[in-house]
CSV table of C-alpha atoms in Angstrom, one decimal:
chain,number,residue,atom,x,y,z
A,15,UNK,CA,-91.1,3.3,27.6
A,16,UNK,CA,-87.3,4.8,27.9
A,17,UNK,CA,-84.7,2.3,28.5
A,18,UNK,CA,-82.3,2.6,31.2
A,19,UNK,CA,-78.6,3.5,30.6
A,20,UNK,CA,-75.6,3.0,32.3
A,21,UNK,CA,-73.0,5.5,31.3
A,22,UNK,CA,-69.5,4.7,32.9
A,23,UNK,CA,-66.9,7.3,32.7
A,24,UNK,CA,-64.0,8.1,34.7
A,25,UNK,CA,-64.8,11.5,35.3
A,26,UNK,CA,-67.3,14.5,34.2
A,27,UNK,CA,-66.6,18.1,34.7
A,28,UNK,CA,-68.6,20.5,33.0
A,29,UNK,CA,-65.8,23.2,34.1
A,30,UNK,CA,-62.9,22.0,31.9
A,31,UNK,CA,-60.9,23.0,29.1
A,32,UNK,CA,-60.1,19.0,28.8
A,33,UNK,CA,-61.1,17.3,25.0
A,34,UNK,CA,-61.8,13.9,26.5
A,35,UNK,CA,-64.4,15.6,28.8
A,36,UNK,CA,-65.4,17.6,26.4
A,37,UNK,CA,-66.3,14.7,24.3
A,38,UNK,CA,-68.0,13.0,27.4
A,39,UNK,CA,-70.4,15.9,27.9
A,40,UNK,CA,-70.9,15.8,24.2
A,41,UNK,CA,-71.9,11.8,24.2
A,42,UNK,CA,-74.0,12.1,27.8
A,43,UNK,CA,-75.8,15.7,26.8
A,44,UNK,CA,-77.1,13.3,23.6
A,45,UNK,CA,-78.2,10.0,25.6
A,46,UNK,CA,-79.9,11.6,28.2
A,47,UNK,CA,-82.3,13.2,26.0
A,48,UNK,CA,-83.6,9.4,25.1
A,49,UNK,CA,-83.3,7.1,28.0
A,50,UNK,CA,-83.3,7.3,31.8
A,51,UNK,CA,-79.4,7.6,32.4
A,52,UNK,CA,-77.2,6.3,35.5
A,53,UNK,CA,-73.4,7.9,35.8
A,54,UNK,CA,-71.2,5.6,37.3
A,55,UNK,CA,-67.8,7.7,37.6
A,56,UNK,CA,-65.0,8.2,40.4
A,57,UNK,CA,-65.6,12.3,39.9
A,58,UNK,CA,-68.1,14.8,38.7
A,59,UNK,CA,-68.9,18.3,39.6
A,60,UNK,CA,-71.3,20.1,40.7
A,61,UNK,CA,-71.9,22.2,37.9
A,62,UNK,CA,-72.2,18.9,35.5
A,63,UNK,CA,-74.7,17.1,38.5
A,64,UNK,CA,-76.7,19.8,38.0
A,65,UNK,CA,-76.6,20.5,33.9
A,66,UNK,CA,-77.7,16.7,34.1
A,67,UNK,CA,-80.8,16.9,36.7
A,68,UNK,CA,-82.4,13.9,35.4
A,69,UNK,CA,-79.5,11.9,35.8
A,70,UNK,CA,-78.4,9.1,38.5
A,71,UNK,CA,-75.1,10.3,39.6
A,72,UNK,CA,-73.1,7.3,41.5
A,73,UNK,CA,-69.6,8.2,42.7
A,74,UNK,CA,-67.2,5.5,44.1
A,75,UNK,CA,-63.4,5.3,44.8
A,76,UNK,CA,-60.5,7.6,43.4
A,77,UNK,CA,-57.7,7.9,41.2
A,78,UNK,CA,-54.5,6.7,42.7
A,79,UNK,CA,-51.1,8.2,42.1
A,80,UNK,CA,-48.9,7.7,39.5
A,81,UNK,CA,-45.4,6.1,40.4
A,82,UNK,CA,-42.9,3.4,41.0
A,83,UNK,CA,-44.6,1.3,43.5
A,84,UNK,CA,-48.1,1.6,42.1
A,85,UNK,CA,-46.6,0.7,38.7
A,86,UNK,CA,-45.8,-2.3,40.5
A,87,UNK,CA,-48.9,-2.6,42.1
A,88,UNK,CA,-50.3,-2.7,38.7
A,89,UNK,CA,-48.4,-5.5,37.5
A,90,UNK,CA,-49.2,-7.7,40.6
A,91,UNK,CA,-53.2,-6.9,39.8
A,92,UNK,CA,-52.2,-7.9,36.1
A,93,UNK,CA,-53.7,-4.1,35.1
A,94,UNK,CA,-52.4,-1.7,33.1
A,95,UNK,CA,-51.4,1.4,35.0
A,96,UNK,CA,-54.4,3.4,33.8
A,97,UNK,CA,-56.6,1.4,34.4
A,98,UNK,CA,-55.8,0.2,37.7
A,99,UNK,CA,-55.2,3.9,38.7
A,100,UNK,CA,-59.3,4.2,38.1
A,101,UNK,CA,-60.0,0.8,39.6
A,102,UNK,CA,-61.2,0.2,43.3
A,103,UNK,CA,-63.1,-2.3,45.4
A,104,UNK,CA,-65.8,0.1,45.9
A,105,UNK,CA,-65.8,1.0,42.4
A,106,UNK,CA,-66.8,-2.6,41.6
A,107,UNK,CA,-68.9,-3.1,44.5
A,108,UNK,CA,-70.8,-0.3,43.2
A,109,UNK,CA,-71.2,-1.8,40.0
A,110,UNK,CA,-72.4,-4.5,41.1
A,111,UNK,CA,-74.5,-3.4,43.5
A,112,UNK,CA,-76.2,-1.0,40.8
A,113,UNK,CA,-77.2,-4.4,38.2
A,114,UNK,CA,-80.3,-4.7,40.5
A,115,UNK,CA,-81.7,-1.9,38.1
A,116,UNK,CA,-81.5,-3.9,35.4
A,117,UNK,CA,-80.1,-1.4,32.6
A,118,UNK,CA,-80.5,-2.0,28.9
A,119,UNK,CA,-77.4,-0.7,27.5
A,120,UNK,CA,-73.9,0.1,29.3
A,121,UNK,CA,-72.4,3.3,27.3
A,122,UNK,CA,-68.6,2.9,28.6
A,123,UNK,CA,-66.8,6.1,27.6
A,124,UNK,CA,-63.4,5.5,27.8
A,125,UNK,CA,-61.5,2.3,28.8
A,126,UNK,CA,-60.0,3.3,32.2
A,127,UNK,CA,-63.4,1.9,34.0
A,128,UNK,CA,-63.3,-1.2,31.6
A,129,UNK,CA,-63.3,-3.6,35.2
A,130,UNK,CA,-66.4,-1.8,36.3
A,131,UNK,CA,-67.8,-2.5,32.5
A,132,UNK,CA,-66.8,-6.3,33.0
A,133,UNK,CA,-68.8,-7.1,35.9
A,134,UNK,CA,-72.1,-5.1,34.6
A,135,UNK,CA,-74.9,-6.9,34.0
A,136,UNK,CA,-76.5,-4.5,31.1
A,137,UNK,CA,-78.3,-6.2,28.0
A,138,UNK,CA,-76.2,-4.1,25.4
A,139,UNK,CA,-72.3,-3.0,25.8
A,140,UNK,CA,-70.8,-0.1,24.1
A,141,UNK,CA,-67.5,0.6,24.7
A,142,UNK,CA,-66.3,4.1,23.3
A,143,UNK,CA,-62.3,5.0,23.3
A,144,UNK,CA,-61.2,8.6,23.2
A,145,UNK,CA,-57.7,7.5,21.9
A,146,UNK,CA,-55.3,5.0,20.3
A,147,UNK,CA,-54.2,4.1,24.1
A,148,UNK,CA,-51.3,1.7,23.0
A,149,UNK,CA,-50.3,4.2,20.6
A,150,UNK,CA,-49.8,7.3,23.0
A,151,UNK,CA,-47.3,5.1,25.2
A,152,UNK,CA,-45.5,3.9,22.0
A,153,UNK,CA,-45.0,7.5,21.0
A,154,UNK,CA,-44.5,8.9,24.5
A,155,UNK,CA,-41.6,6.0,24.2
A,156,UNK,CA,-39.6,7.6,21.4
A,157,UNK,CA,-38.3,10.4,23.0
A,158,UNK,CA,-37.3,9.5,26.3
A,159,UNK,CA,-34.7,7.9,28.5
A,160,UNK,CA,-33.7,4.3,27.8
A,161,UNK,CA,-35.5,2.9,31.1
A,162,UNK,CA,-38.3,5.0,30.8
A,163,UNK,CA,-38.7,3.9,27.2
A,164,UNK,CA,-39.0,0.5,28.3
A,165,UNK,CA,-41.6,0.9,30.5
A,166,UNK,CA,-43.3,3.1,28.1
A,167,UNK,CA,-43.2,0.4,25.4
A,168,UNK,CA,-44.4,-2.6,28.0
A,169,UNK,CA,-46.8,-0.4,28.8
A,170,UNK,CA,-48.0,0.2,25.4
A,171,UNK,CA,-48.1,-3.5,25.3
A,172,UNK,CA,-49.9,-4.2,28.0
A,173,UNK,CA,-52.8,-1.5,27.4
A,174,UNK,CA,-53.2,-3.3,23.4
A,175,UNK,CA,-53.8,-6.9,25.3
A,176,UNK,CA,-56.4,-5.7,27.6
A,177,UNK,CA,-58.6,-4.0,25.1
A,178,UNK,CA,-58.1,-6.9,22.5
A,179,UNK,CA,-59.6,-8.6,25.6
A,180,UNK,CA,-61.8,-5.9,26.7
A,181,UNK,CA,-63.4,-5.9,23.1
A,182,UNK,CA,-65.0,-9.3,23.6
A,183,UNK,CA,-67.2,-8.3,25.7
A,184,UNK,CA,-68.6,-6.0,24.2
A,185,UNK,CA,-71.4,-5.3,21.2
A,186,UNK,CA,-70.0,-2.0,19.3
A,187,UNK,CA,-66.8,0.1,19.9
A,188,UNK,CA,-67.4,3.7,19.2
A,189,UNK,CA,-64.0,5.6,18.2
A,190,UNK,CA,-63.2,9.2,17.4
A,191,UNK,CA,-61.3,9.2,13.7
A,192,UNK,CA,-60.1,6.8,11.4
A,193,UNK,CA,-56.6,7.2,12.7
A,194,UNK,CA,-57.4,5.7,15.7
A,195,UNK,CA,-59.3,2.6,14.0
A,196,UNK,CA,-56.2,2.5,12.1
A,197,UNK,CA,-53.7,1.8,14.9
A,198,UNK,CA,-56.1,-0.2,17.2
A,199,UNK,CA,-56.3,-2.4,14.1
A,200,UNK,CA,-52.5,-2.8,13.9
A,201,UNK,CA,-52.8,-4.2,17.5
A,202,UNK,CA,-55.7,-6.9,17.0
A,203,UNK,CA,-58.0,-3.9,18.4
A,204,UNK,CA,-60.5,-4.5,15.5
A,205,UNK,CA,-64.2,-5.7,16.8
A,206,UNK,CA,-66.8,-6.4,14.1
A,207,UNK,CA,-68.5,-3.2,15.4
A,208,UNK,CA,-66.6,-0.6,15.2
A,209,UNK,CA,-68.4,3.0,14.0
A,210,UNK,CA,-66.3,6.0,13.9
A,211,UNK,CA,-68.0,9.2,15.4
A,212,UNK,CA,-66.2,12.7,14.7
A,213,UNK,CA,-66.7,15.1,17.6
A,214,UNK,CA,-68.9,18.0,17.5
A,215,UNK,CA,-68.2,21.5,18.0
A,216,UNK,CA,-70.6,24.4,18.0
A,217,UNK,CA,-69.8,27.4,15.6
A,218,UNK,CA,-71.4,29.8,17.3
A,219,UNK,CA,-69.1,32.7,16.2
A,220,UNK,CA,-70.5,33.9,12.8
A,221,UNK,CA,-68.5,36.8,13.2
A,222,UNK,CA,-64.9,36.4,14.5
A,223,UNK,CA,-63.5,39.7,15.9
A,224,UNK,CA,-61.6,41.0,12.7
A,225,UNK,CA,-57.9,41.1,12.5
A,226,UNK,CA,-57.3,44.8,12.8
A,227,UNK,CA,-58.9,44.4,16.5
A,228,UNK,CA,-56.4,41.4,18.0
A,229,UNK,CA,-53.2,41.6,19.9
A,230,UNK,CA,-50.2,40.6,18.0
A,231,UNK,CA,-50.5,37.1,20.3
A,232,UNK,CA,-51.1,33.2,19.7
A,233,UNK,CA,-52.6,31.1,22.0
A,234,UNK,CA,-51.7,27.9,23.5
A,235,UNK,CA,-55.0,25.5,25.2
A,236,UNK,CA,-54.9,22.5,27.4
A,237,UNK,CA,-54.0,20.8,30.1
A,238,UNK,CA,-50.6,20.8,31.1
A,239,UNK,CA,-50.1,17.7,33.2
A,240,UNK,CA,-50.8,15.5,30.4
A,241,UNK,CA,-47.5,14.2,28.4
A,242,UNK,CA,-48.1,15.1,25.0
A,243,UNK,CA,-48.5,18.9,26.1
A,244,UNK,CA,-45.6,19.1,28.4
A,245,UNK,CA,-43.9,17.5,25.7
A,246,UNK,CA,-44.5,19.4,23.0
A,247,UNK,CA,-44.3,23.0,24.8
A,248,UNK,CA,-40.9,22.6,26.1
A,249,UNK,CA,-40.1,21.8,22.2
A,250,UNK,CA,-41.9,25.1,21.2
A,251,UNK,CA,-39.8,27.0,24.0
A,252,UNK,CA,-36.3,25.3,22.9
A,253,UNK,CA,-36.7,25.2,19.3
A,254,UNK,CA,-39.6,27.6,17.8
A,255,UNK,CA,-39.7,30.5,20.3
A,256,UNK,CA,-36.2,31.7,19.6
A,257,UNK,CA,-37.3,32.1,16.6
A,258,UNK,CA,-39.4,34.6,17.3
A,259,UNK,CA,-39.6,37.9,18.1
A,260,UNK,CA,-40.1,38.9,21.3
A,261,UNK,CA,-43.0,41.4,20.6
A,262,UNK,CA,-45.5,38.2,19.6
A,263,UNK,CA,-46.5,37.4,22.6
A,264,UNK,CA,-47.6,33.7,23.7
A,265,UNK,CA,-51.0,33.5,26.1
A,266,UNK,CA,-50.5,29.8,27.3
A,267,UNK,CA,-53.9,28.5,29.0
A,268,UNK,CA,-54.2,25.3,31.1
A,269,UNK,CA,-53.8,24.1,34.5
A,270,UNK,CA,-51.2,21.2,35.8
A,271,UNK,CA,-47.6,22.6,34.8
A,272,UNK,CA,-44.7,21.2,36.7
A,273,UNK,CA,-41.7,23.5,38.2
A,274,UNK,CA,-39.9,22.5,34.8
A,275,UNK,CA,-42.6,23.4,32.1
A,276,UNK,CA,-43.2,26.8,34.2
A,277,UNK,CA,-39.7,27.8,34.4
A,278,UNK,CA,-38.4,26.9,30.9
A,279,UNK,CA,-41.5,29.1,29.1
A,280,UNK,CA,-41.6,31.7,32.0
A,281,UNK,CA,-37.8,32.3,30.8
A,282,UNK,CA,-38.8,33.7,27.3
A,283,UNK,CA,-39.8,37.1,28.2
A,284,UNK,CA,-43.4,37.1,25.8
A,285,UNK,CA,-45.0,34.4,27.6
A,286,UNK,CA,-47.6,34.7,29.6
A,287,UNK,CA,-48.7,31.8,32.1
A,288,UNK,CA,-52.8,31.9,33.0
A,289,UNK,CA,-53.2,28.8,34.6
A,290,UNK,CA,-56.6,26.9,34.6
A,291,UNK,CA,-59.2,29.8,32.8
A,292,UNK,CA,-62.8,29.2,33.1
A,293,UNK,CA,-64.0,31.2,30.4
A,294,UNK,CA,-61.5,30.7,27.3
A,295,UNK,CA,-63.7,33.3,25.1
A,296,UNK,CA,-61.3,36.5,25.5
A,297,UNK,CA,-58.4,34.6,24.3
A,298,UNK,CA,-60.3,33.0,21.3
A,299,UNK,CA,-60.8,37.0,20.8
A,300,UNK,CA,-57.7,38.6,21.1
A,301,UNK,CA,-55.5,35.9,19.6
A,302,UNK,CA,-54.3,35.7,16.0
A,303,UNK,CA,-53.5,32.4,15.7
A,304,UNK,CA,-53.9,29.0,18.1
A,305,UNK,CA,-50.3,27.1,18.4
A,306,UNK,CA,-50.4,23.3,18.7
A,307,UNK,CA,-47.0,21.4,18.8
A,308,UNK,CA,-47.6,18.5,19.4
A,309,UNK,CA,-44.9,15.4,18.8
A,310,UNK,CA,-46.7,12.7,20.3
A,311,UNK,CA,-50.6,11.4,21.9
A,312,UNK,CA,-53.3,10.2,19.6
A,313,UNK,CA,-56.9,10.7,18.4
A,314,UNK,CA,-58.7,14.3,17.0
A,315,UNK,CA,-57.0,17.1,19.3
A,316,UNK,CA,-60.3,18.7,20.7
A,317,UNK,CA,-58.6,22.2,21.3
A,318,UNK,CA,-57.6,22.5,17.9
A,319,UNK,CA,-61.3,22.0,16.8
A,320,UNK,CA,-62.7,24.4,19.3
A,321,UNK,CA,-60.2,27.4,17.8
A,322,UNK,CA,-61.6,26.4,14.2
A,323,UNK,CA,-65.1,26.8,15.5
A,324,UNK,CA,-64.2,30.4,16.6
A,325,UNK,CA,-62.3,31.2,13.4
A,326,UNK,CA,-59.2,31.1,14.9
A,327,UNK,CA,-56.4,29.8,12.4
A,328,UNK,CA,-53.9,27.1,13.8
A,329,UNK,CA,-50.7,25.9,14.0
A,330,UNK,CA,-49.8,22.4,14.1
A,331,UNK,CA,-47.4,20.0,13.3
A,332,UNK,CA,-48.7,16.6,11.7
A,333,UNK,CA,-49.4,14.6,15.1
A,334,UNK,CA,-52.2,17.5,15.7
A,335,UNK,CA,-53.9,16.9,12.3
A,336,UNK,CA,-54.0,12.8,12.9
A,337,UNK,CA,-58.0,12.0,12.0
A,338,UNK,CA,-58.9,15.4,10.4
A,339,UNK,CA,-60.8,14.8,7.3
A,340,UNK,CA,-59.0,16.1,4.4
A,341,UNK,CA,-59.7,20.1,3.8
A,342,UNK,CA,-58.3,21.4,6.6
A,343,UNK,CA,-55.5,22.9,4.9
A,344,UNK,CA,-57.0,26.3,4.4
A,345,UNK,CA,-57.4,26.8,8.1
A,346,UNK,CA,-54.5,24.6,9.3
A,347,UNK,CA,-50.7,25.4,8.6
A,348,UNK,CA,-48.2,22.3,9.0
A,349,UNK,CA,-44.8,22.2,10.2
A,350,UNK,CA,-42.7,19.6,11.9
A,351,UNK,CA,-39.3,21.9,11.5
A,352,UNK,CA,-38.7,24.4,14.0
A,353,UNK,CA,-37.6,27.2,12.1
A,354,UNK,CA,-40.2,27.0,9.0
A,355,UNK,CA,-42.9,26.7,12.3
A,356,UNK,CA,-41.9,29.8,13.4
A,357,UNK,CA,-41.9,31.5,10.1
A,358,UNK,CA,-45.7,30.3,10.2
A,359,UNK,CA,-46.8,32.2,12.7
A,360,UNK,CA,-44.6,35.3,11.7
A,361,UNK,CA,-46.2,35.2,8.0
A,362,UNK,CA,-50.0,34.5,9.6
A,363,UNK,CA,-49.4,37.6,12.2
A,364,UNK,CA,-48.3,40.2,9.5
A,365,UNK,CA,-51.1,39.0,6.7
A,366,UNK,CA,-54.5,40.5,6.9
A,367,UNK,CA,-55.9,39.1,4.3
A,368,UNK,CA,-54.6,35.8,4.5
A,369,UNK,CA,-55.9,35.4,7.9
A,370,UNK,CA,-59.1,36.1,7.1
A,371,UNK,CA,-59.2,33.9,4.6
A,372,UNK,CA,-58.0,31.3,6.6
A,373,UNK,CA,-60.6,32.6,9.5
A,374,UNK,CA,-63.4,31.7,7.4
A,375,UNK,CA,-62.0,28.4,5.9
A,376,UNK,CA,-61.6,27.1,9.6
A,377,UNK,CA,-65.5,27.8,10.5
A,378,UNK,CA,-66.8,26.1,7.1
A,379,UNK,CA,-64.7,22.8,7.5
A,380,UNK,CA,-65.7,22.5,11.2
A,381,UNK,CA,-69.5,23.0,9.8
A,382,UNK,CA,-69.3,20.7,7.1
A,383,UNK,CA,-67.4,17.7,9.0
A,384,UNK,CA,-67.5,18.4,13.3
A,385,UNK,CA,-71.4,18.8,13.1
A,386,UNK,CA,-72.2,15.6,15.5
A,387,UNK,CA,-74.9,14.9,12.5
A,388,UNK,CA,-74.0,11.1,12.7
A,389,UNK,CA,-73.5,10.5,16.2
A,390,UNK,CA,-76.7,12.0,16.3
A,391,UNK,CA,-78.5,9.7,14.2
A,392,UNK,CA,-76.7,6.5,15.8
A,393,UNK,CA,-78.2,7.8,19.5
A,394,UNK,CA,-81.6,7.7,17.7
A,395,UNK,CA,-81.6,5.0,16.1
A,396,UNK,CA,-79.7,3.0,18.8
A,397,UNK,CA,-80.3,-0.4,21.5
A,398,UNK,CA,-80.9,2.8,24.0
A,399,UNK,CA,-83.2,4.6,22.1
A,400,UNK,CA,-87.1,3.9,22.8
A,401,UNK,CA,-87.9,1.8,19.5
C-alpha cells in the first residue's frame, strides 16, 4: 500500500528559470512516483498541476510585501521576515484542516512554510533547506548601508534561531552541499539527521553546437529580483564590463529587474535585456560562455549547473562555486578581481580549442557528480517509500 505524503512548498512553477524551483520539481517529480502525494503551497501553475495529475494540489493564502511596516509586523508575530511573508491564517487552517488524511511523512521543501510544518500532524518530518538562510542575510549585510546592514544582520539572526528551533521538530534535514551543512553548523543548525543531496541536472546535449557556430556573446540566467543577482550584475556593469569590448555582447535573461538594474546595464551599449524567456535553449546555443558574478547568497547556484549540462563553460567568482565538488576547474574559471574577470571571458571568446576542452570537461563533471543517483536511492529506500 503507498503511503501518503505531504509535500509543503512555498511555491511550484513548472515555467521558471528559478534554481529553488527547479530543485522542488526535481524532489516532487521523485516522490510522486512512490506515494500518493498532497501539495500544500501558496502558488502553483497550471502547467505544474498538470505535469503532476496524480497529485492533491491545496492552495491557501499569499505572499505579502516586503517593507518597513511588515518588517515590523514580523517582529510583533516573533517571525522572521520570510517566513511570515509565506505565513497566513488560512495557510494554517488549511494545514490543519488537511491532518484528517492522516499522512505518513511531511516532505517540507524549504523553510518559509515551517509554521504550516509545525502544526502537521504527519508520522515522519523532513525538512529540506535550499540555502544557508542566515548566511545569505549576513552576506547581503556586508555591502550595504549602515542601517540596512543592521537589519540585515538581526535578520540573519533571527532566521539561525528559528531553524535551530524548527529542527526539533523534525526527523532528517535534507540540504543541498556541504557548504551549506557547514554554515548551518556554525549556527547550532546541526540535527543528528542531516544527509546532503546534490541536485540533478540532465545532460541531454551530447553534442553542444561547436564553437565556430556561436555569436561572440556570454550569457547571464536568473531572476533578477533576488539580491544576490541585482547585486552582483550592477558589479559586472561597474567593474568588469568596461573592461570589455564592446563587440562581446551580454544576452542577460531573467525577469524582476528594478528601474536601477535596467538602466545601469542598458547604458553599456552590448547588452541586451530579454526579460523572463521561456525556453532558455537558443541562448545555451548561441553563447560562448555563461557569466556568474556573484558576491553574496548561498548554496549550489542551479544556473550555473544547468550551463555545465549544456557544455557551456562558465564564469564565476568564488561565492558561485560554494558546494561544487572539487573538479570543476576544467569547466569553471575563477575570479574575484574585476579586471583579471574580464580577461577571462576575452581569453575563453578568442580560444577554440580551449573552449572545447572546457565544453566537454563541464558535461563529464555534471555526469559524474549532479546525476541525482543518491537522492534517488534515499526516496526509495525512505519512511515514504512502500516497504
Amino acid at each position: 500500500m503507498r503511503k501518503k505524503l505531504l509535500f509543503i512548498t512555498p511555491a511550484i512553477y513548472a515555467n521558471t528559470s528559478s534554481g529553488g524551483l527547479h530543485v522542488s520539481l526535481e524532489r516532487l517529480t521523485c516522490l510522486a512516483k512512490i506515494a500518493d502525494v498532497t501539495v500544500l503551497t501558496v502558488a502553483a501553475d497550471d502547467e505544474a498541476k498538470n505535469r503532476f495529475r496524480d497529485v492533491q494540489w491545496i492552495t491557501a493564502g499569499g505572499l505579502r510585501a516586503r517593507g518597513v511596516l511588515n518588517l515590523l509586523r514580523s517582529y510583533m508575530a516573533g517571525l522572521p521576515l520570510s517566513v511570515w511573508r509565506n505565513t497566513s491564517s488560512a495557510l494554517i487552517e488549511k494545514a490543519k484542516e488537511i491532518n484528517s488524511q492522516e499522512f505518513d511523512i511531511a516532505y517540507i521543501d524549504h523553510w518559509l512554510l515551517g509554521e504550516a510544518a509545525l502544526v502537521s500532524a504527519a508520522k515522519y518530518k523532513v525538512l529540506h533547506l535550499h540555502n544557508a538562510e542566515p548566511e545569505i542575510f549576513e552576506r547581503a549585510s556586508r555591502n550595504t548601508s549602515m542601517l540596512a546592514s543592521i537589519v540585515l544582520r538581526r535578520e540573519a539572526k533571527r532566521c539561525a534561531a528559528y531553524l535551530r528551533n524548527l529542527q526539533r521538530h523534525v526527523d532528517e534535514i535534507h540540504l543541498l552541499s556541504e557548504d551549506d551543512k557547514l554554515c548551518l553548523a556554525s549556527r547550532g543548525i546541526n540535527h543528528a539527521r542531516t544527509h546532503i543531496f546534490l541536485p540533478s541536472v540532465e545532460s541531454q546535449c551530447i553534442h553542444p553546437r561547436p564553437f565556430s557556430e556561436r555569436d561572440h556573446s556570454t550569457l547571464f540566467v536568473g531572476t533578477l529580483s533576488w539580491h544576490a543577482n541585482q547585486e552582483g550584475l550592477h558589479w559586472y556593469a561597474r567593474s568588469v564590463l568596461p573592461n570589455i569590448s564592446n563587440a562581446i555582447r551580454l544576452d542577460v535573461v531573467g525577469g524582476g529587474a528594478d528601474k536601477a538594474l535596467q538602466n545601469e546595464l542598458t547604458s553599456h551599449a552590448n547588452v541586451n535585456m530579454h526579460g523572463y524567456v521561456h525556453d532558455l535553449e537558443i541562448f545555451y546555443s548561441k553563447s560562448k560562455c555563461l557569466v556568474a558574478p556573484l558576491l553574496s547568497g548561498s548554496g549550489i547556484k542551479i544556473k550555473i549547473l544547468h550551463a555545465l549540462a549544456k557544455g557551456l563553460p562558465v564564469i564565476t567568482t568564488t561565492t558561485g562555486v560554494e558546494g561544487f565538488p572539487s573538479g570543476y576547474e576544467g569547466a569553471v574559471l575563477v575570479s574575484d578581481d574585476p579586471v583579471e574577470f574580464a580577461k577571462i571571458v576575452r581569453d575563453v571568446l578568442e580560444d577554440e580549442e580551449s573552449w572545447a576542452t572546457a565544453s566537454l570537461a563541464a558535461q563529464n563533471y555534471c555526469r559524474k557528480y549532479f546525476s541525482g543517483i543518491a537522492w534517488a536511492n534515499w526516496v526509495k529506500n525512505s519512511p515514504a517509500a512502500d516497504q
